[in-house]
Amino acid sequence: MSLWEFERHARGASLIHRVDARVKLTALLFFILMVTSLSGAGWTMALYAALPLLATGAARVPLRIVILRALAVIPFAAMAGLFLPFIPPAYGDTLIPLGPFTVSGAGLARFAEVTSKALVCALCVATFSVMTPFSATLDALRRFGAPPAFVLTLSLAYRYLFTLREEAARMIRARDARGYAGRGLAAAMVAGGMVGALFLRTHERGERIYQAMAARGFTGAASSMPSAPLQAADWVFLTLSAAGIALIRIAAL
Amino acid sequence: MHIPDGFLSAPVALGAFALSGAAGAFAARRIHEDFDERRAPLLGVTAAFVFAAQMINFPVAAGTSGHAMGAAFASIVLGPYPAFMVMAVVLALQALMFADGGVTALGANLLNMGVVCLVLYPLFAAARAPRSRGALLAASAVYAWLTVVAAAILCAVELWLSGVVPLSAALPAMAGVHAIIGAGEAVITAAAVSLTLAARPGLVNTATPVEEGA
Amino acid sequence: MNHAIAAAGLSCVYPDGTRALDGVSLTIAEGERVALLGANGAGKSTLLLTLVDLLPFAGAVTVFGAPLNRDTRRQARRCVGLVFQNPDDQLFSPTLYDDVAFGPRQMGLEEADTATRVERALRAVELWDARAKNAFHLSFGQKKRAALATVLSMDARALALDEPTSGLDPRARREMIALLAALPATLIIATHDFALAAALCPRSVALNGGRVAADGPTAAIISDGNLLDRLGLA
């Protein structure tokens, strides 16, 4: 899945896409706090997973997109999973055979808990980002009082992410087109040279962007459109999502 | 290694947020005091650069490939405080846009990948003090290696404190693996600094003044 | 006659010692359309940047009657809209709308006033429907037009354009020329595109090694084989 495909979906026009980003960001944070505060995995986790999936369906975004993105947590979880056989069993613990190893039951339960939390939260983040244009997220952060310099930097990072990735891809193609097949130290040095060259271009671009801003009267403060006040639909979304998230959490007590 | 949501216990996550937040407030003040407004857009594009640089991979052995992480390089070329801001932006973007690194783990990830560079920076500054090209490249390589290994150690400790992994196994394993990954980062960083130094000598030394005239 | 821009003995030296401009003197009247011709490195872009004090320079520049210095440069930048050669440098905001609104907002205009100007500028370059897009999703021709819109919204009295047609396909190039021809403002256009110069600018100034090599009717300059050869433009 390409970054562009994701970005294209983020500019969709469904009802959920049009909900104010401040509302969606609030719901996302509430969701993550409630999920991470659960103890133990189980049916509540499945219910929580259903919420972002429902939203994805309602926004008519292919499920594949959010699921693929949520799988970003798998490498980290796999790394943590490698240490399972080394967790010393607690008193009265059940020992579970796992291939050639024996694994502490308590350790395995804890691992399942944190991994499922990570997956469910990542699913919700992916759902949020595929249903919110990034410009709206930036505006929400600004409205929530994030420092203007931070928001400006974040906005430029996002804007030039696309441009610089293309630039890096062109450099990689140019390297590989010349039959490059280095390995080890020599390859790392070539890669380092490319990183340096990319930075030089980045730096020059930064200087030109400053000139382009200054030429239009940049004073050091970021500016953007003031957001509209929350609409009825925003309040409905906020109420429904908060109620859903809270009900599942209460049921799990 | 970006820690996702769910892996950290509340005290660990909150403690990391407190430490990173304090470092962020300090860095913001230093940037505000001595940062030229002309360089404000540079922070944003450098954050995008850190993303893009991670695409430039190189084969290590047997089908695995390494890539740059860029935090140490950013500190060397921008100075430690602006680089911290850059890493905060990179991690926030990854957490909010790419589900890479958790929202509740943002403090811990920033501690591992940002605060570490900030804390180790004086070592780098002291090591390259002779101001020869060799000293600079050697200091860059060692600094890059240290930031990667220190990040891995911190990550292992955070996971242990959260009761997810046993420290006795995780600490040596994480440190050992990242000692190797860090070697790749060290070579990439030194080569990148070397090229930057040859083309624009003034860029490498912005944190401590070396005259370029620009 | 009122001068839009007057430069006398303008020089600019880069940190590496390159003398990019070396004693350029030039006056451009209000409403005039002038092409800046010259090979790569002749000083065209540097000249445009110094006219709004984006590079340190020696000599004297007057912009719409005001001597250019630290105190007057904000005003100069409002009067002279600068369009960069690479639109990716000029379009730095998350949406096209924000990019076109950047100048008016920095001028401190009310949001309603800004909105009117943004709509007018984006409609002028036929990109109103793309206003919510990130610049990255535009074609190169659209980006070039969008970059123009970012200064049209500032209602500048003069536009300084760096290679407005470079990299465009023949059709996009024709559209750009038609767009520029319809603008009422004073135009200073740095370009290699002789057809553009001939179509829009009665007068051309040729630069070579940071100095003015020729200043006269465009038709005479672009038909002078010896001159073009000397300039590296033949």
XYZ file of C-alpha atoms in Angstrom:
701
model
C 0.000 0.000 0.000
C 1.474 3.313 -0.984
C 1.517 6.502 1.001
C -0.368 8.166 -1.847
C -3.210 5.680 -1.717
C -3.567 6.304 2.000
C -3.480 10.041 1.505
C -6.109 9.852 -1.222
C -8.501 8.051 1.125
C -7.829 10.661 3.824
C -9.297 13.277 1.498
C -12.541 11.354 1.114
C -15.948 12.942 1.592
C -17.898 10.565 3.846
C -19.818 11.790 6.900
C -16.991 10.637 9.183
C -14.385 12.359 7.002
C -16.302 15.576 7.521
C -16.484 15.320 11.317
C -14.322 18.020 12.928
C -10.752 16.777 13.473
C -10.805 18.033 17.078
C -13.678 15.675 17.809
C -11.975 12.723 16.127
C -8.678 13.437 17.875
C -10.441 13.586 21.242
C -12.241 10.314 20.545
C -8.939 8.716 19.475
C -7.162 9.729 22.675
C -10.086 8.573 24.842
C -10.111 5.249 22.985
C -6.391 4.676 23.458
C -6.500 5.615 27.149
C -9.405 3.245 27.801
C -7.843 0.360 25.867
C -4.401 0.708 27.441
C -5.961 0.879 30.926
C -7.681 -2.504 30.511
C -6.193 -5.469 32.297
C -6.188 -8.739 30.427
C -7.250 -9.473 26.879
C -10.561 -11.009 25.933
C -13.988 -10.177 24.575
C -13.697 -6.502 25.555
C -10.668 -6.219 23.286
C -12.676 -7.725 20.425
C -15.460 -5.187 21.066
C -12.927 -2.372 21.030
C -11.460 -3.649 17.762
C -14.962 -3.541 16.290
C -15.318 0.237 16.828
C -12.609 1.424 14.381
C -13.623 -1.308 11.936
C -17.231 -0.058 12.049
C -16.039 3.489 11.429
C -13.918 2.298 8.501
C -16.927 0.576 7.003
C -19.130 3.623 7.524
C -16.532 5.819 5.794
C -16.353 3.351 2.887
C -12.595 2.960 3.196
C -11.339 -0.548 2.350
C -10.642 -2.478 5.580
C -7.409 -3.762 4.056
C -5.931 -0.272 4.290
C -6.337 0.208 8.030
C -5.489 -3.401 8.840
C -2.251 -3.284 6.839
C -1.229 -0.118 8.600
C -2.066 -1.522 12.038
C 0.224 -4.478 11.316
C 3.126 -2.027 11.730
C 3.178 -3.113 15.388
C 3.943 -6.758 14.533
C 7.763 -6.515 14.271
C 7.955 -4.935 17.711
C 5.577 -7.494 19.205
C 7.567 -10.315 17.618
C 10.746 -8.943 19.153
C 9.150 -8.827 22.601
C 7.764 -12.325 22.018
C 11.288 -13.692 21.606
C 11.846 -13.177 25.313
C 8.823 -15.246 26.371
C 10.794 -18.448 27.098
C 13.087 -16.487 29.409
C 10.376 -15.224 31.736
C 10.811 -17.082 35.017
C 7.529 -18.727 36.075
C 5.782 -17.180 39.062
C 4.719 -19.274 42.066
C 1.790 -21.473 41.099
C 2.193 -20.550 37.439
C 1.108 -22.965 34.724
C 3.870 -23.965 32.338
C 2.895 -24.129 28.693
C 5.001 -26.041 26.164
C 5.767 -23.921 23.117
C 7.836 -25.846 20.591
C 11.139 -26.745 22.219
C 10.535 -24.262 25.059
C 8.394 -24.077 28.116
C 6.694 -20.749 28.628
C 5.288 -19.187 31.764
C 1.492 -19.034 31.521
C 1.424 -15.652 33.266
C 4.100 -14.340 30.917
C 2.216 -15.556 27.858
C -1.031 -13.986 29.087
C 0.735 -10.682 29.662
C 2.280 -10.862 26.178
C -1.103 -11.583 24.581
C -2.576 -8.659 26.482
C -0.018 -6.052 25.432
C 0.107 -7.268 21.834
C -3.654 -7.150 21.410
C -3.754 -3.689 23.000
C -1.053 -2.529 20.581
C -2.957 -3.932 17.593
C -6.305 -2.457 18.614
C -4.814 0.984 19.319
C -2.893 0.953 16.033
C -6.121 0.028 14.275
C -7.785 3.082 15.780
C -4.862 5.380 14.858
C -4.941 4.044 11.287
C -8.694 4.618 11.166
C -8.271 8.151 12.463
C -5.548 9.027 9.969
C -7.305 7.517 6.971
C -10.432 9.538 7.771
C -8.854 12.884 8.592
C -7.012 15.087 6.115
C -3.680 15.951 7.711
C -4.338 19.663 7.295
C -7.367 19.203 9.568
C -5.273 17.319 12.127
C -2.770 20.199 12.136
C -5.586 22.652 12.663
C -6.947 20.583 15.540
C -3.512 20.479 17.193
C -3.237 24.256 16.816
C -6.695 24.678 18.346
C -5.720 22.420 21.254
C -2.852 24.786 22.036
C 0.159 22.986 20.520
C 3.059 25.472 20.152
C 2.819 27.256 16.752
C 6.477 26.523 15.932
C 5.844 22.811 16.491
C 2.742 22.816 14.285
C 4.563 24.724 11.521
C 7.416 22.215 11.633
C 4.972 19.308 11.593
C 3.154 20.832 8.631
C 6.358 21.293 6.631
C 7.504 17.780 7.545
C 4.282 16.356 6.163
C 4.347 18.506 3.017
C 7.934 17.624 2.086
C 7.689 14.010 3.185
C 6.230 13.261 -0.238
C 8.739 15.332 -2.179
C 11.791 14.000 -0.344
C 10.651 10.406 -0.559
C 10.448 10.807 -4.319
C 13.881 12.389 -4.320
C 15.296 9.502 -2.270
C 13.569 6.994 -4.555
C 15.153 8.656 -7.592
C 18.591 8.440 -5.965
C 18.065 4.774 -5.157
C 16.967 4.085 -8.745
C 20.018 5.905 -10.067
C 22.240 3.798 -7.802
C 20.607 0.519 -8.743
C 20.413 1.389 -12.469
C 24.181 1.325 -12.550
C 24.202 -2.323 -11.567
C 25.031 -1.571 -7.959
C 25.520 -4.725 -5.900
C 27.649 -3.689 -2.957
C 27.381 -5.268 0.460
C 28.549 -4.705 3.980
C 30.872 -1.818 4.750
C 31.200 -0.531 1.184
C 27.416 -0.575 0.767
C 26.920 1.246 4.057
C 29.374 3.916 2.949
C 27.566 4.362 -0.353
C 24.270 4.624 1.531
C 25.856 7.163 3.877
C 27.016 9.248 0.927
C 23.471 9.198 -0.431
C 22.089 10.247 2.941
C 24.576 13.131 2.974
C 23.668 14.146 -0.577
C 19.970 13.991 0.275
C 20.593 16.200 3.304
C 22.466 18.776 1.218
C 19.523 18.976 -1.154
C 17.177 19.165 1.824
C 19.190 21.981 3.321
C 19.173 23.979 0.101
C 15.455 23.383 -0.182
C 15.015 24.690 3.361
C 16.834 27.875 2.371
C 14.668 28.329 -0.730
C 11.476 27.708 1.243
C 12.572 30.373 3.699
C 13.062 32.769 0.788
C 9.671 31.862 -0.633
C 8.088 32.529 2.770
C 9.993 35.752 3.322
C 9.058 36.963 -0.157
C 5.428 36.714 0.932
C 5.989 38.571 4.186
C 6.689 35.692 6.610
C 6.964 37.066 10.138
C 7.757 33.861 11.974
C 4.194 33.000 12.921
C 2.275 30.258 11.177
C -1.132 31.103 9.865
C -4.106 29.084 8.870
C -7.816 29.229 8.442
C -9.745 29.554 11.708
C -11.846 26.426 12.103
C -15.599 26.543 12.068
C -17.425 25.963 15.369
C -18.544 22.396 16.059
C -21.705 21.385 14.176
C -24.538 19.181 15.351
C -23.052 16.211 13.470
C -19.770 16.699 15.356
C -21.575 16.565 18.702
C -23.467 13.446 17.629
C -20.230 11.711 16.643
C -18.537 12.774 19.870
C -21.428 11.556 22.021
C -21.817 8.235 20.211
C -18.130 7.371 20.152
C -17.517 8.453 23.749
C -20.553 6.475 24.902
C -19.451 3.378 22.993
C -15.910 3.552 24.322
C -17.051 4.184 27.886
C -19.736 1.453 27.871
C -17.274 -1.242 26.826
C -14.847 -0.077 29.501
C -17.540 -0.118 32.173
C -18.706 -3.574 31.099
C -15.141 -4.813 31.539
C -14.949 -3.697 35.187
C 12.255 0.144 17.377
C 9.160 2.234 18.070
C 7.258 1.090 21.151
C 3.528 0.715 20.332
C 0.598 1.530 22.628
C -0.164 -1.078 25.268
C 3.368 -2.273 25.973
C 4.199 0.248 28.678
C 2.669 0.394 32.143
C 1.083 3.707 33.124
C 3.900 4.769 35.512
C 6.589 4.069 32.883
C 4.677 5.861 30.123
C 3.957 8.864 32.362
C 7.510 9.026 33.696
C 8.892 9.002 30.156
C 6.462 11.761 29.147
C 7.658 13.833 32.115
C 11.343 13.418 31.189
C 10.802 14.049 27.459
C 8.505 16.970 28.184
C 11.109 18.587 30.427
C 13.779 18.056 27.739
C 11.382 19.479 25.145
C 10.679 22.606 27.188
C 14.406 23.141 27.702
C 15.203 22.567 24.019
C 12.399 24.907 22.927
C 13.796 27.670 25.114
C 17.318 27.189 23.762
C 16.035 27.180 20.182
C 14.046 30.317 20.841
C 17.110 32.035 22.314
C 19.683 31.317 19.660
C 17.991 30.008 16.575
C 17.938 32.102 13.442
C 14.372 32.422 12.076
C 15.822 31.834 8.622
C 16.309 28.246 9.672
C 12.729 27.624 10.843
C 11.681 25.871 7.595
C 14.879 23.835 7.798
C 13.563 21.963 10.849
C 10.463 20.878 8.964
C 12.284 19.698 5.870
C 14.897 17.932 8.002
C 12.101 15.986 9.692
C 10.874 14.958 6.229
C 14.494 14.127 5.384
C 14.749 11.755 8.364
C 11.754 9.842 6.945
C 13.148 9.794 3.425
C 16.670 8.841 4.519
C 15.240 5.704 6.106
C 14.340 4.495 2.607
C 18.000 4.400 1.620
C 18.873 0.870 2.568
C 21.911 -1.290 2.072
C 22.287 -5.060 2.092
C 23.998 -6.367 5.239
C 24.055 -10.116 4.794
C 21.720 -12.966 3.912
C 18.790 -10.906 2.724
C 18.643 -8.514 5.648
C 19.185 -4.856 5.030
C 20.040 -1.918 7.203
C 19.012 1.685 6.914
C 19.822 4.970 8.542
C 17.841 6.215 11.513
C 19.208 9.689 11.249
C 18.799 11.054 14.776
C 22.538 11.334 15.417
C 23.159 12.815 11.970
C 20.451 15.421 12.550
C 22.102 16.403 15.853
C 25.489 16.745 14.163
C 24.260 18.960 11.322
C 21.595 20.999 13.133
C 22.916 21.060 16.678
C 21.317 19.076 19.525
C 18.321 21.275 20.362
C 16.911 21.791 16.863
C 17.532 18.079 16.222
C 15.473 17.233 19.299
C 12.596 19.279 17.880
C 13.018 17.435 14.579
C 12.845 14.044 16.284
C 9.763 15.118 18.269
C 8.068 16.036 14.988
C 9.167 12.816 13.277
C 7.856 10.670 16.128
C 4.589 12.605 16.420
C 4.003 12.228 12.682
C 4.789 8.515 12.815
C 2.490 7.996 15.798
C -0.440 9.984 14.372
C -0.169 9.163 10.676
C 1.505 5.790 10.404
C 0.521 3.988 13.619
C 4.279 3.469 13.988
C 4.991 3.985 17.676
C 2.145 4.420 20.149
C 0.475 7.652 21.159
C 0.845 6.762 24.851
C 4.427 5.603 24.145
C 5.369 8.896 22.472
C 7.142 10.076 25.609
C 9.174 6.871 25.845
C 10.055 6.825 22.150
C 11.140 10.448 22.333
C 13.183 9.602 25.422
C 14.922 6.744 23.571
C 15.500 8.492 20.258
C 15.590 12.182 21.131
C 16.665 12.756 24.717
C 19.433 10.178 24.265
C 20.974 12.248 21.436
C 20.687 15.368 23.563
C 22.341 13.778 26.597
C 25.168 12.159 24.629
C 25.864 15.268 22.539
C 28.479 16.759 24.919
C 30.534 13.578 24.462
C 30.463 14.113 20.706
C 31.331 17.781 21.085
C 34.306 16.924 23.307
C 35.541 14.152 21.014
C 35.600 16.270 17.910
C 37.285 19.136 19.778
C 40.638 18.747 17.961
C 38.742 20.027 14.913
C 40.472 17.750 12.476
C 38.431 15.976 9.852
C 39.455 12.611 11.318
C 38.380 13.556 14.826
C 35.026 14.784 13.538
C 34.310 11.613 11.558
C 35.424 9.324 14.384
C 33.338 11.288 16.889
C 30.321 11.119 14.525
C 30.649 7.352 14.148
C 31.003 6.710 17.882
C 28.158 9.113 18.687
C 25.841 7.421 16.186
C 26.713 3.988 17.569
C 26.163 5.098 21.151
C 22.761 6.648 20.404
C 21.500 3.412 18.826
C 22.805 1.174 21.619
C 21.604 3.512 24.370
C 18.146 3.661 22.769
C 17.970 -0.145 22.759
C 19.061 -0.368 26.394
C 16.483 2.210 27.465
C 13.807 0.371 25.495
C 14.684 -2.914 27.242
C 14.581 -1.223 30.640
C 11.210 0.390 29.928
C 9.723 -2.932 28.832
C 11.159 -4.625 31.910
C 9.767 -1.966 34.234
C 6.403 -2.509 32.544
C 6.625 -6.248 33.284
C 6.682 -7.363 29.642
C 10.192 -8.806 29.323
C 12.747 -10.157 31.824
C 15.715 -7.809 32.123
C 18.298 -10.599 32.401
C 17.509 -11.792 28.864
C 16.280 -8.620 27.186
C 19.109 -6.298 28.175
C 22.024 -8.313 26.742
C 19.994 -9.368 23.678
C 18.788 -5.865 22.811
C 22.166 -4.287 23.499
C 23.968 -7.028 21.544
C 21.771 -6.839 18.453
C 21.869 -3.053 18.437
C 25.645 -3.043 18.835
C 25.623 -4.547 15.322
C 22.812 -2.340 13.957
C 24.613 0.621 15.515
C 27.757 -0.208 13.533
C 25.769 0.295 10.321
C 24.412 3.569 11.658
C 27.957 4.621 12.605
C 29.302 4.021 9.078
C 26.324 5.729 7.407
C 26.528 8.725 9.735
C 30.286 9.161 9.279
C 29.978 8.850 5.481
C 27.080 11.326 5.424
C 28.977 13.791 7.624
C 32.066 13.372 5.438
C 30.134 14.252 2.294
C 28.389 17.184 3.949
C 31.720 18.453 5.252
C 33.265 18.334 1.791
C 30.380 20.195 0.139
C 29.278 22.669 2.816
C 31.809 22.709 5.683
C 29.813 25.317 7.580
C 26.781 23.047 7.957
C 28.449 20.454 10.122
C 29.540 22.879 12.776
C 26.545 25.089 13.282
C 26.225 24.318 16.990
C 29.685 25.660 17.750
C 30.773 28.469 15.482
C 33.190 27.754 12.660
C 33.303 30.607 10.210
C 31.842 30.054 6.802
C 30.655 33.543 6.144
C 27.092 32.563 5.334
C 7.446 58.288 -15.882
C 7.234 56.405 -12.585
C 9.824 53.745 -11.922
C 8.630 50.447 -10.570
C 12.176 49.347 -9.923
C 15.468 51.183 -10.199
C 18.796 49.529 -9.449
C 22.133 51.336 -9.499
C 25.511 49.618 -9.197
C 23.895 46.490 -7.779
C 26.404 43.795 -6.734
C 25.986 40.523 -4.906
C 28.769 38.205 -3.766
C 28.041 34.674 -2.551
C 29.736 33.313 0.587
C 32.020 31.165 -1.569
C 33.325 34.302 -3.298
C 31.312 34.015 -6.516
C 30.396 37.460 -7.788
C 26.857 36.725 -8.960
C 25.985 40.354 -9.733
C 28.612 42.893 -10.649
C 27.434 46.479 -10.942
C 24.000 46.032 -12.483
C 22.103 49.249 -13.235
C 18.589 49.011 -14.534
C 15.299 50.871 -14.402
C 11.903 49.382 -15.075
C 8.898 51.639 -15.520
C 5.484 50.948 -14.031
C 3.468 48.755 -16.348
C 6.532 47.720 -18.327
C 7.211 44.081 -19.193
C 10.864 43.141 -19.267
C 12.545 39.818 -20.012
C 15.824 38.971 -18.263
C 17.829 36.819 -20.634
C 21.054 35.004 -19.848
C 22.706 31.609 -19.583
C 22.668 29.513 -16.401
C 24.690 31.366 -13.776
C 24.394 34.720 -15.547
C 22.767 36.238 -12.447
C 19.072 36.287 -13.412
C 17.709 34.562 -10.296
C 20.123 36.445 -8.034
C 18.894 39.732 -9.479
C 15.261 38.817 -8.758
C 16.128 37.815 -5.168
C 18.075 41.008 -4.456
C 15.203 43.182 -5.746
C 13.181 42.186 -2.656
C 16.187 41.999 -0.307
C 16.347 38.236 0.005
C 20.119 38.269 -0.541
C 22.654 40.718 0.847
C 23.706 43.210 -1.817
C 25.761 46.326 -2.377
C 24.468 49.272 -4.384
C 21.120 51.021 -4.390
C 17.686 49.635 -5.227
C 14.475 51.647 -5.288
C 11.149 49.814 -5.315
C 8.115 51.943 -6.235
C 9.890 55.051 -5.017
C 11.192 53.685 -1.699
C 14.900 52.966 -1.221
C 15.256 49.268 -0.352
C 16.614 48.524 3.139
C 15.757 46.507 6.253
C 12.902 48.838 7.161
C 11.303 48.960 3.738
C 11.749 45.375 2.613
C 8.393 44.194 3.923
C 6.722 46.848 1.834
C 8.925 45.959 -1.164
C 7.908 42.318 -0.877
C 4.248 43.341 -0.882
C 4.800 45.402 -4.011
C 6.876 42.872 -5.918
C 5.518 39.333 -5.962
C 8.317 36.822 -6.476
C 7.555 33.495 -8.151
C 10.316 30.915 -7.761
C 11.466 28.599 -10.488
C 10.745 25.400 -8.556
C 7.082 25.426 -7.472
C 7.838 22.789 -4.820
C 9.781 25.456 -2.931
C 6.936 27.940 -3.156
C 4.068 25.618 -2.243
C 4.952 24.682 1.329
C 1.539 24.481 3.042
C -0.580 21.403 3.670
C -3.274 22.590 1.254
C -3.262 24.743 -1.853
C -5.756 27.066 -0.176
C -3.417 27.709 2.757
C -0.564 28.358 0.341
C -2.464 31.009 -1.579
C -3.759 32.482 1.688
C -0.258 32.646 3.212
C 0.666 36.051 1.777
C -2.644 37.804 2.587
C -2.624 36.383 6.134
C 0.943 37.554 6.699
C -0.212 40.978 5.535
C -2.673 40.861 8.420
C -5.842 40.841 6.318
C -9.195 39.787 7.737
C -10.091 36.181 6.996
C -13.087 37.217 4.852
C -10.896 39.489 2.759
C -8.306 36.741 2.479
C -10.966 34.280 1.330
C -12.084 36.632 -1.467
C -8.515 37.067 -2.686
C -7.739 33.357 -2.524
C -10.798 32.492 -4.545
C -10.044 35.159 -7.135
C -6.391 34.067 -7.482
C -7.210 30.364 -7.691
C -9.960 30.973 -10.237
C -7.562 33.085 -12.297
C -5.210 30.115 -12.630
C -8.114 27.652 -12.935
C -7.257 25.720 -9.780
C -10.169 26.628 -7.504
C -11.446 23.062 -7.573
C -8.074 21.788 -6.360
C -7.947 24.104 -3.339
C -8.104 21.331 -0.718
C -5.280 19.362 -2.320
C -1.710 19.071 -1.108
C 0.641 20.586 -3.684
C 2.128 17.155 -4.052
C -0.985 15.918 -5.819
C -0.833 18.530 -8.551
C 0.768 18.031 -11.941
C 3.869 20.075 -12.679
C 1.905 22.479 -14.872
C -0.682 22.920 -12.123
C 2.064 23.545 -9.585
C 3.559 26.279 -11.764
C 0.154 27.971 -11.999
C -0.449 27.481 -8.281
C 2.879 29.176 -7.509
C 1.688 32.149 -9.553
C -1.593 32.211 -7.599
C 0.321 32.520 -4.297
C 1.465 36.000 -5.342
C -1.639 36.999 -7.318
C -3.521 36.842 -3.991
C -1.186 39.527 -2.629
C -2.263 42.017 -5.307
C 1.363 42.890 -6.003
C 1.993 45.839 -8.323
C 4.867 44.027 -10.021
C 5.584 40.349 -10.507
C 9.098 38.937 -10.701
C 8.970 35.503 -12.295
C 11.857 33.052 -12.426
C 11.558 30.753 -15.462
C 7.739 30.591 -15.488
C 7.673 28.191 -18.447
C 10.621 25.910 -17.644
C 9.734 22.242 -17.518
C 6.266 22.746 -19.040
C 4.955 20.804 -22.005
C 3.991 22.866 -25.088
C 0.359 23.172 -24.151
C 0.938 24.107 -20.494
C 3.552 26.574 -21.745
C 1.051 28.268 -24.057
C -1.475 28.430 -21.218
C 1.088 30.027 -18.912
C 2.000 32.634 -21.530
C -1.691 33.462 -22.058
C -2.179 33.726 -18.303
C 0.747 36.129 -17.918
C -0.329 38.183 -20.929
C -3.659 38.881 -19.233
C -2.068 40.282 -16.057
C -2.145 44.052 -15.621
C 0.968 44.162 -13.406
C 4.519 45.170 -14.211
C 6.385 41.994 -15.173
C 10.046 41.044 -14.847
C 10.586 37.596 -16.305
C 13.857 35.677 -16.051
C 13.805 33.138 -18.853
C 15.576 31.146 -21.561
C 12.348 30.976 -23.492
C 12.738 33.391 -26.421
C 9.192 32.799 -27.601
C 7.905 33.790 -24.177
C 10.090 36.898 -24.205
C 8.951 37.814 -27.714
C 5.280 37.237 -26.909
C 5.154 39.177 -23.628
C 8.059 41.555 -23.300
C 8.752 44.434 -25.673
C 12.047 44.985 -23.849
C 14.797 42.567 -22.841
C 17.828 42.880 -20.590
C 20.599 40.380 -21.256
C 22.900 39.406 -18.372
C 26.319 37.836 -18.716
C 28.622 37.063 -15.789
C 26.578 39.265 -13.478
C 26.689 42.330 -15.741
C 24.208 43.862 -18.133
C 25.392 42.829 -21.607
C 22.532 44.329 -23.590
C 19.330 46.257 -22.914
C 16.922 46.963 -25.722
C 13.998 45.781 -27.819
C 13.469 42.035 -27.456
C 13.200 41.514 -31.205
C 16.632 43.093 -31.753
C 18.323 41.118 -28.972
C 17.000 37.696 -29.862
C 17.922 38.159 -33.520
C 21.508 39.280 -32.810
C 23.446 36.063 -33.442
C 26.787 37.430 -32.272
C 25.333 38.671 -28.994
C 23.508 35.415 -28.279
C 26.669 33.464 -29.028
C 28.591 35.624 -26.557
C 25.883 35.123 -23.945
C 25.906 31.373 -24.395
C 22.309 31.437 -25.623
C 22.828 30.652 -29.297
